[in-house]
GROMACS .gro file of C-alpha atoms in nm:
model
  339
    1ILE     CA    1   5.724   2.230 -10.662
    2ASN     CA    2   5.945   1.921 -10.667
    3ASN     CA    3   6.293   1.801 -10.756
    4HIS     CA    4   6.239   1.900 -11.119
    5THR     CA    5   6.198   2.267 -11.018
    6PRO     CA    6   6.493   2.328 -10.782
    7HIS     CA    7   6.454   2.707 -10.793
    8MET     CA    8   6.120   2.690 -10.610
    9ILE     CA    9   6.127   2.613 -10.238
   10PRO     CA   10   5.841   2.418 -10.075
   11CYS     CA   11   5.664   2.607  -9.797
   12ASN     CA   12   5.616   2.302  -9.578
   13GLN     CA   13   5.976   2.174  -9.583
   14LYS     CA   14   6.288   2.282  -9.400
   15ILE     CA   15   6.559   2.453  -9.600
   16SER     CA   16   6.804   2.189  -9.715
   17GLN     CA   17   7.179   2.230  -9.736
   18GLN     CA   18   7.154   2.275 -10.114
   19GLN     CA   19   6.893   2.548 -10.072
   20ARG     CA   20   7.107   2.741  -9.821
   21LYS     CA   21   7.319   2.873 -10.108
   22TYR     CA   22   7.027   3.101 -10.208
   23PRO     CA   23   6.999   3.442 -10.035
   24SER     CA   24   6.745   3.457  -9.756
   25TRP     CA   25   6.528   3.712  -9.941
   26ILE     CA   26   6.485   3.471 -10.235
   27ILE     CA   27   6.381   3.194  -9.995
   28TYR     CA   28   6.136   3.431  -9.824
   29TRP     CA   29   5.967   3.542 -10.147
   30ALA     CA   30   5.952   3.187 -10.280
   31LYS     CA   31   5.766   3.085  -9.967
   32LEU     CA   32   5.540   3.390  -9.980
   33VAL     CA   33   5.443   3.353 -10.347
   34THR     CA   34   5.362   2.984 -10.308
   35SER     CA   35   5.145   3.056 -10.005
   36GLN     CA   36   4.810   3.233  -9.976
   37LYS     CA   37   4.953   3.521  -9.769
   38LEU     CA   38   5.034   3.735 -10.073
   39TYR     CA   39   4.676   3.719 -10.195
   40HIS     CA   40   4.551   3.846  -9.859
   41ILE     CA   41   4.803   4.134  -9.875
   42SER     CA   42   4.706   4.221 -10.235
   43PRO     CA   43   4.372   4.400 -10.166
   44LEU     CA   44   4.547   4.642  -9.932
   45CYS     CA   45   4.824   4.712 -10.185
   46VAL     CA   46   4.573   4.758 -10.467
   47THR     CA   47   4.364   4.995 -10.252
   48VAL     CA   48   4.669   5.209 -10.177
   49ILE     CA   49   4.731   5.233 -10.553
   50TYR     CA   50   4.368   5.276 -10.660
   51ILE     CA   51   4.267   5.571 -10.440
   52PRO     CA   52   4.533   5.826 -10.554
   53LEU     CA   53   4.503   5.691 -10.909
   54MET     CA   54   4.128   5.755 -10.907
   55LEU     CA   55   4.162   6.107 -10.763
   56PHE     CA   56   4.438   6.200 -11.006
   57GLY     CA   57   4.246   6.058 -11.302
   58LEU     CA   58   3.916   6.226 -11.209
   59LEU     CA   59   4.079   6.569 -11.175
   60GLY     CA   60   4.282   6.528 -11.494
   61ASN     CA   61   3.992   6.411 -11.711
   62ILE     CA   62   3.753   6.676 -11.576
   63LEU     CA   63   4.018   6.939 -11.653
   64THR     CA   64   4.054   6.803 -12.008
   65ILE     CA   65   3.678   6.822 -12.069
   66LEU     CA   66   3.653   7.177 -11.931
   67VAL     CA   67   3.960   7.305 -12.118
   68VAL     CA   68   3.833   7.176 -12.453
   69TRP     CA   69   3.472   7.288 -12.417
   70LEU     CA   70   3.535   7.626 -12.250
   71ARG     CA   71   3.819   7.730 -12.482
   72PRO     CA   72   3.694   7.787 -12.840
   73HIS     CA   73   4.043   7.759 -12.991
   74MET     CA   74   4.077   7.411 -12.837
   75ARG     CA   75   3.772   7.272 -13.018
   76THR     CA   76   3.969   7.121 -13.303
   77SER     CA   77   3.879   6.776 -13.431
   78THR     CA   78   4.174   6.624 -13.244
   79TYR     CA   79   4.077   6.772 -12.908
   80LEU     CA   80   3.709   6.693 -12.960
   81TYR     CA   81   3.810   6.326 -12.981
   82LEU     CA   82   4.033   6.363 -12.675
   83SER     CA   83   3.760   6.533 -12.470
   84SER     CA   84   3.511   6.258 -12.559
   85MET     CA   85   3.772   5.999 -12.465
   86ALA     CA   86   3.814   6.185 -12.134
   87VAL     CA   87   3.440   6.133 -12.070
   88SER     CA   88   3.488   5.760 -12.128
   89ASP     CA   89   3.791   5.749 -11.896
   90LEU     CA   90   3.598   5.949 -11.637
   91LEU     CA   91   3.314   5.695 -11.635
   92ILE     CA   92   3.563   5.408 -11.604
   93LEU     CA   93   3.724   5.576 -11.301
   94LEU     CA   94   3.383   5.643 -11.141
   95LEU     CA   95   3.321   5.267 -11.149
   96LEU     CA   96   3.651   5.198 -10.972
   97PRO     CA   97   3.506   5.213 -10.615
   98LEU     CA   98   3.269   4.926 -10.703
   99ASP     CA   99   3.559   4.715 -10.825
  100LEU     CA  100   3.743   4.798 -10.505
  101TYR     CA  101   3.440   4.696 -10.298
  102LYS     CA  102   3.415   4.363 -10.482
  103LEU     CA  103   3.786   4.305 -10.426
  104TRP     CA  104   3.739   4.329 -10.049
  105ARG     CA  105   3.392   4.173 -10.035
  106PRO     CA  106   3.291   3.987 -10.352
  107ARG     CA  107   2.972   3.864 -10.187
  108PRO     CA  108   2.703   3.945 -10.102
  109TRP     CA  109   2.641   4.201 -10.378
  110PRO     CA  110   2.441   4.486 -10.215
  111LEU     CA  111   2.302   4.682 -10.514
  112GLY     CA  112   2.069   4.438 -10.689
  113ASP     CA  113   2.054   4.280 -11.034
  114LEU     CA  114   1.992   4.598 -11.236
  115ALA     CA  115   2.292   4.780 -11.090
  116CYS     CA  116   2.506   4.471 -11.154
  117LYS     CA  117   2.409   4.464 -11.522
  118LEU     CA  118   2.438   4.841 -11.575
  119THR     CA  119   2.781   4.878 -11.414
  120MET     CA  120   2.925   4.589 -11.613
  121PHE     CA  121   2.764   4.720 -11.933
  122LEU     CA  122   2.896   5.072 -11.878
  123SER     CA  123   3.247   4.945 -11.811
  124GLU     CA  124   3.248   4.736 -12.129
  125CYS     CA  125   3.091   5.018 -12.333
  126CYS     CA  126   3.357   5.268 -12.220
  127THR     CA  127   3.630   5.014 -12.295
  128PHE     CA  128   3.509   4.971 -12.653
  129CYS     CA  129   3.451   5.345 -12.687
  130THR     CA  130   3.808   5.437 -12.588
  131ILE     CA  131   3.950   5.193 -12.843
  132LEU     CA  132   3.726   5.333 -13.118
  133HIS     CA  133   3.821   5.692 -13.031
  134ILE     CA  134   4.194   5.620 -13.052
  135THR     CA  135   4.147   5.440 -13.384
  136PHE     CA  136   3.935   5.709 -13.552
  137LEU     CA  137   4.151   5.989 -13.416
  138SER     CA  138   4.455   5.821 -13.570
  139LEU     CA  139   4.271   5.780 -13.902
  140GLU     CA  140   4.181   6.150 -13.892
  141ARG     CA  141   4.549   6.236 -13.838
  142TYR     CA  142   4.639   6.010 -14.130
  143LEU     CA  143   4.406   6.209 -14.355
  144ALA     CA  144   4.542   6.540 -14.227
  145VAL     CA  145   4.906   6.441 -14.286
  146CYS     CA  146   4.890   6.223 -14.597
  147TRP     CA  147   4.585   6.371 -14.774
  148PRO     CA  148   4.565   6.734 -14.654
  149ILE     CA  149   4.339   6.860 -14.934
  150THR     CA  150   4.090   6.578 -14.880
  151ALA     CA  151   4.106   6.634 -14.504
  152LYS     CA  152   4.001   6.999 -14.540
  153THR     CA  153   3.678   6.880 -14.700
  154LEU     CA  154   3.607   6.572 -14.489
  155VAL     CA  155   3.733   6.671 -14.143
  156THR     CA  156   3.501   6.933 -13.993
  157ARG     CA  157   3.388   6.996 -13.638
  158ARG     CA  158   3.029   6.907 -13.719
  159ARG     CA  159   3.131   6.583 -13.888
  160THR     CA  160   3.367   6.501 -13.602
  161ARG     CA  161   3.084   6.543 -13.349
  162THR     CA  162   2.864   6.315 -13.561
  163ILE     CA  163   3.138   6.050 -13.577
  164ILE     CA  164   3.190   6.071 -13.200
  165GLY     CA  165   2.817   6.015 -13.145
  166CYS     CA  166   2.828   5.712 -13.377
  167LEU     CA  167   3.129   5.575 -13.188
  168TRP     CA  168   2.940   5.589 -12.859
  169LEU     CA  169   2.638   5.424 -13.021
  170GLY     CA  170   2.852   5.151 -13.178
  171ALA     CA  171   3.026   5.084 -12.847
  172ALA     CA  172   2.690   5.060 -12.667
  173VAL     CA  173   2.554   4.813 -12.924
  174SER     CA  174   2.872   4.603 -12.904
  175ALA     CA  175   2.853   4.593 -12.524
  176ALA     CA  176   2.479   4.515 -12.514
  177PRO     CA  177   2.528   4.133 -12.474
  178VAL     CA  178   2.680   4.206 -12.132
  179LEU     CA  179   2.328   4.291 -12.010
  180VAL     CA  180   2.238   3.924 -12.066
  181MET     CA  181   2.578   3.784 -11.978
  182VAL     CA  182   2.605   3.908 -11.617
  183GLY     CA  183   2.365   3.915 -11.327
  184VAL     CA  184   2.314   3.836 -10.960
  185GLU     CA  185   2.335   3.464 -10.878
  186GLU     CA  186   2.345   3.261 -10.560
  187VAL     CA  187   2.677   3.095 -10.481
  188GLY     CA  188   2.799   2.890 -10.187
  189GLY     CA  189   2.976   3.089  -9.917
  190GLU     CA  190   3.270   2.977  -9.705
  191ASP     CA  191   3.036   2.883  -9.419
  192GLY     CA  192   2.809   2.678  -9.647
  193HIS     CA  193   2.533   2.940  -9.670
  194MET     CA  194   2.415   3.066 -10.009
  195MET     CA  195   2.510   3.425 -10.091
  196ILE     CA  196   2.437   3.650 -10.391
  197GLU     CA  197   2.718   3.767 -10.617
  198CYS     CA  198   2.739   3.993 -10.925
  199ARG     CA  199   2.905   3.763 -11.176
  200CYS     CA  200   2.900   3.603 -11.519
  201THR     CA  201   2.588   3.382 -11.526
  202HIS     CA  202   2.581   3.006 -11.580
  203PHE     CA  203   2.370   3.069 -11.890
  204ALA     CA  204   2.645   3.284 -12.044
  205ILE     CA  205   2.903   3.011 -11.982
  206SER     CA  206   2.694   2.716 -12.098
  207SER     CA  207   2.548   2.891 -12.405
  208GLY     CA  208   2.886   3.007 -12.535
  209LEU     CA  209   2.793   3.375 -12.495
  210LEU     CA  210   3.096   3.434 -12.272
  211SER     CA  211   3.333   3.283 -12.530
  212ALA     CA  212   3.173   3.488 -12.808
  213MET     CA  213   3.208   3.806 -12.603
  214MET     CA  214   3.573   3.730 -12.531
  215ILE     CA  215   3.636   3.685 -12.904
  216LEU     CA  216   3.462   4.017 -12.975
  217SER     CA  217   3.662   4.190 -12.701
  218ASN     CA  218   3.991   4.057 -12.837
  219LEU     CA  219   3.896   4.159 -13.192
  220TYR     CA  220   3.816   4.506 -13.060
  221PHE     CA  221   4.176   4.521 -12.938
  222LEU     CA  222   4.369   4.333 -13.209
  223VAL     CA  223   4.203   4.481 -13.521
  224PRO     CA  224   4.251   4.846 -13.410
  225LEU     CA  225   4.606   4.755 -13.307
  226CYS     CA  226   4.682   4.641 -13.663
  227ILE     CA  227   4.514   4.953 -13.805
  228LEU     CA  228   4.714   5.179 -13.573
  229GLY     CA  229   5.039   5.009 -13.671
  230LEU     CA  230   4.965   5.058 -14.041
  231VAL     CA  231   4.841   5.417 -14.002
  232TYR     CA  232   5.139   5.539 -13.800
  233SER     CA  233   5.381   5.366 -14.037
  234LEU     CA  234   5.226   5.557 -14.328
  235ILE     CA  235   5.224   5.884 -14.133
  236GLY     CA  236   5.587   5.838 -14.031
  237ARG     CA  237   5.690   5.760 -14.389
  238THR     CA  238   5.509   6.069 -14.522
  239LEU     CA  239   5.661   6.304 -14.264
  240TRP     CA  240   6.008   6.153 -14.315
  241LEU     CA  241   5.999   6.222 -14.689
  242ARG     CA  242   5.879   6.582 -14.649
  243PRO     CA  243   6.108   6.880 -14.577
  244LYS     CA  244   6.114   6.969 -14.208
  245SER     CA  245   6.097   7.344 -14.262
  246SER     CA  246   5.720   7.352 -14.312
  247ARG     CA  247   5.541   7.499 -14.012
  248ARG     CA  248   5.231   7.291 -14.085
  249ASP     CA  249   5.436   6.972 -14.095
  250GLN     CA  250   5.601   7.065 -13.765
  251SER     CA  251   5.255   7.099 -13.611
  252HIS     CA  252   5.162   6.759 -13.755
  253ARG     CA  253   5.480   6.609 -13.610
  254ASN     CA  254   5.402   6.740 -13.262
  255THR     CA  255   5.045   6.608 -13.277
  256VAL     CA  256   5.157   6.269 -13.409
  257LYS     CA  257   5.421   6.243 -13.134
  258MET     CA  258   5.154   6.304 -12.870
  259LEU     CA  259   4.917   6.051 -13.024
  260GLY     CA  260   5.200   5.800 -13.063
  261VAL     CA  261   5.274   5.819 -12.690
  262ILE     CA  262   4.901   5.783 -12.611
  263VAL     CA  263   4.877   5.475 -12.835
  264LEU     CA  264   5.190   5.324 -12.676
  265ALA     CA  265   5.049   5.377 -12.326
  266PHE     CA  266   4.719   5.229 -12.443
  267VAL     CA  267   4.886   4.913 -12.575
  268LEU     CA  268   5.111   4.864 -12.269
  269CYS     CA  269   4.822   4.910 -12.024
  270TRP     CA  270   4.549   4.724 -12.211
  271LEU     CA  271   4.739   4.422 -12.344
  272PRO     CA  272   4.764   4.257 -11.997
  273PHE     CA  273   4.395   4.343 -11.938
  274HIS     CA  274   4.281   4.156 -12.249
  275VAL     CA  275   4.520   3.867 -12.184
  276GLY     CA  276   4.386   3.843 -11.828
  277ARG     CA  277   4.023   3.831 -11.943
  278THR     CA  278   4.109   3.561 -12.196
  279ILE     CA  279   4.283   3.356 -11.926
  280PHE     CA  280   3.976   3.398 -11.705
  281SER     CA  281   3.736   3.271 -11.973
  282LEU     CA  282   3.961   2.974 -12.059
  283SER     CA  283   4.027   2.868 -11.699
  284LEU     CA  284   3.674   2.863 -11.560
  285GLY     CA  285   3.639   2.566 -11.332
  286SER     CA  286   4.012   2.520 -11.275
  287GLN     CA  287   4.125   2.425 -10.927
  288ASN     CA  288   4.418   2.665 -10.886
  289ASP     CA  289   4.296   3.023 -10.918
  290THR     CA  290   4.584   3.192 -10.732
  291PRO     CA  291   4.810   3.275 -11.033
  292LYS     CA  292   4.505   3.394 -11.226
  293ASN     CA  293   4.402   3.620 -10.936
  294TYR     CA  294   4.749   3.777 -10.916
  295PHE     CA  295   4.751   3.845 -11.290
  296ASN     CA  296   4.400   3.993 -11.280
  297LEU     CA  297   4.500   4.232 -11.001
  298VAL     CA  298   4.800   4.362 -11.197
  299SER     CA  299   4.606   4.393 -11.524
  300SER     CA  300   4.322   4.578 -11.346
  301VAL     CA  301   4.567   4.832 -11.202
  302LEU     CA  302   4.712   4.889 -11.551
  303PHE     CA  303   4.360   4.923 -11.694
  304TYR     CA  304   4.272   5.205 -11.453
  305LEU     CA  305   4.617   5.358 -11.498
  306SER     CA  306   4.538   5.392 -11.869
  307ALA     CA  307   4.221   5.587 -11.785
  308ALA     CA  308   4.408   5.819 -11.549
  309VAL     CA  309   4.735   5.884 -11.731
  310ASN     CA  310   4.611   6.044 -12.056
  311PRO     CA  311   4.572   6.402 -11.919
  312LEU     CA  312   4.930   6.383 -11.793
  313LEU     CA  313   5.047   6.276 -12.139
  314TYR     CA  314   4.860   6.570 -12.297
  315ASN     CA  315   5.042   6.807 -12.061
  316LEU     CA  316   5.381   6.655 -12.132
  317MET     CA  317   5.347   6.625 -12.509
  318SER     CA  318   5.127   6.920 -12.614
  319ALA     CA  319   5.233   7.280 -12.549
  320ARG     CA  320   4.891   7.396 -12.673
  321TYR     CA  321   4.704   7.187 -12.417
  322ARG     CA  322   4.952   7.282 -12.145
  323HIS     CA  323   4.905   7.656 -12.204
  324ALA     CA  324   4.526   7.626 -12.228
  325SER     CA  325   4.503   7.429 -11.903
  326LEU     CA  326   4.740   7.672 -11.729
  327PHE     CA  327   4.529   7.973 -11.829
  328PHE     CA  328   4.213   7.790 -11.722
  329GLU     CA  329   4.356   7.703 -11.381
  330CYS     CA  330   4.472   8.062 -11.334
  331GLU     CA  331   4.125   8.192 -11.415
  332LEU     CA  332   3.983   7.968 -11.145
  333THR     CA  333   4.240   8.076 -10.886
  334SER     CA  334   4.276   8.440 -11.007
  335CYS     CA  335   4.651   8.399 -11.026
  336ASP     CA  336   4.893   8.605 -11.232
  337ILE     CA  337   4.991   8.396 -11.536
  338TRP     CA  338   5.306   8.599 -11.587
  339GLY     CA  339   5.404   8.600 -11.221
   0.00000   0.00000   0.00000
């Protein structure tokens, strides 16, 4: 903040005659952003967002799991993937209260070293698992649209369940280094006393394990992103060249539209999350953490939004899911579906 950046106003200086030409609200926000007040307000704002987001996401994902597994006609390969992804999103949302606790009180960590490792591992495992589910579901749709005869042989419920199990196993193996990477360590508190905190260990930073895990995490995002772009380009080209009168193709179009919206929401919500984690790993030891903290708060909200919003997208984009969930809800409440 100096003469070379005239659009930013120093907090500790009086407003000059030149600065008076700016509206008062711009001056106020410039002062607020360059101070520490906004960071103290942030936990309250994030809490107000997190709580309804968690409740909405838990109800939506539980409904998705029940609708798919209690309705035999919903147990198609597509919805088996979506129900498994709902389990992953559900676990992510169940870990949200711990993140909220650490936001308000990062230290001391009250649950011990094992809980620290397991919660971080589970979060990373579910993150990888969601990405793998979206990728393999899109590949399955590619087979169904572009190679329908081959898909009838390869895509079966039993094989889909086996693939889903392998995806969970692969995600768990990929996230296993987190068990070594994080732990409870003593750090200096504001009053000079040592306090324990659940954090990335000094060993992970000095050994390069953190950097390796960040590379793996980014590859887990970028490689599937390239695959998804290619797959949906091929699907779109195939559907564009086919006549639109086919009932089967119309069903494929509806499914692809729903998956396309899910993929778009996934990219928009997870891109800031991965960028934020990369910034964190590259800026360890930096003096000014305030911009990084703001960015991490926003990216964390988007991350949990991604876990909560999928059931809403299913309702908006899939008439089949909408009708199945409506009948299920009416069975629970004994309502008249035609009333």
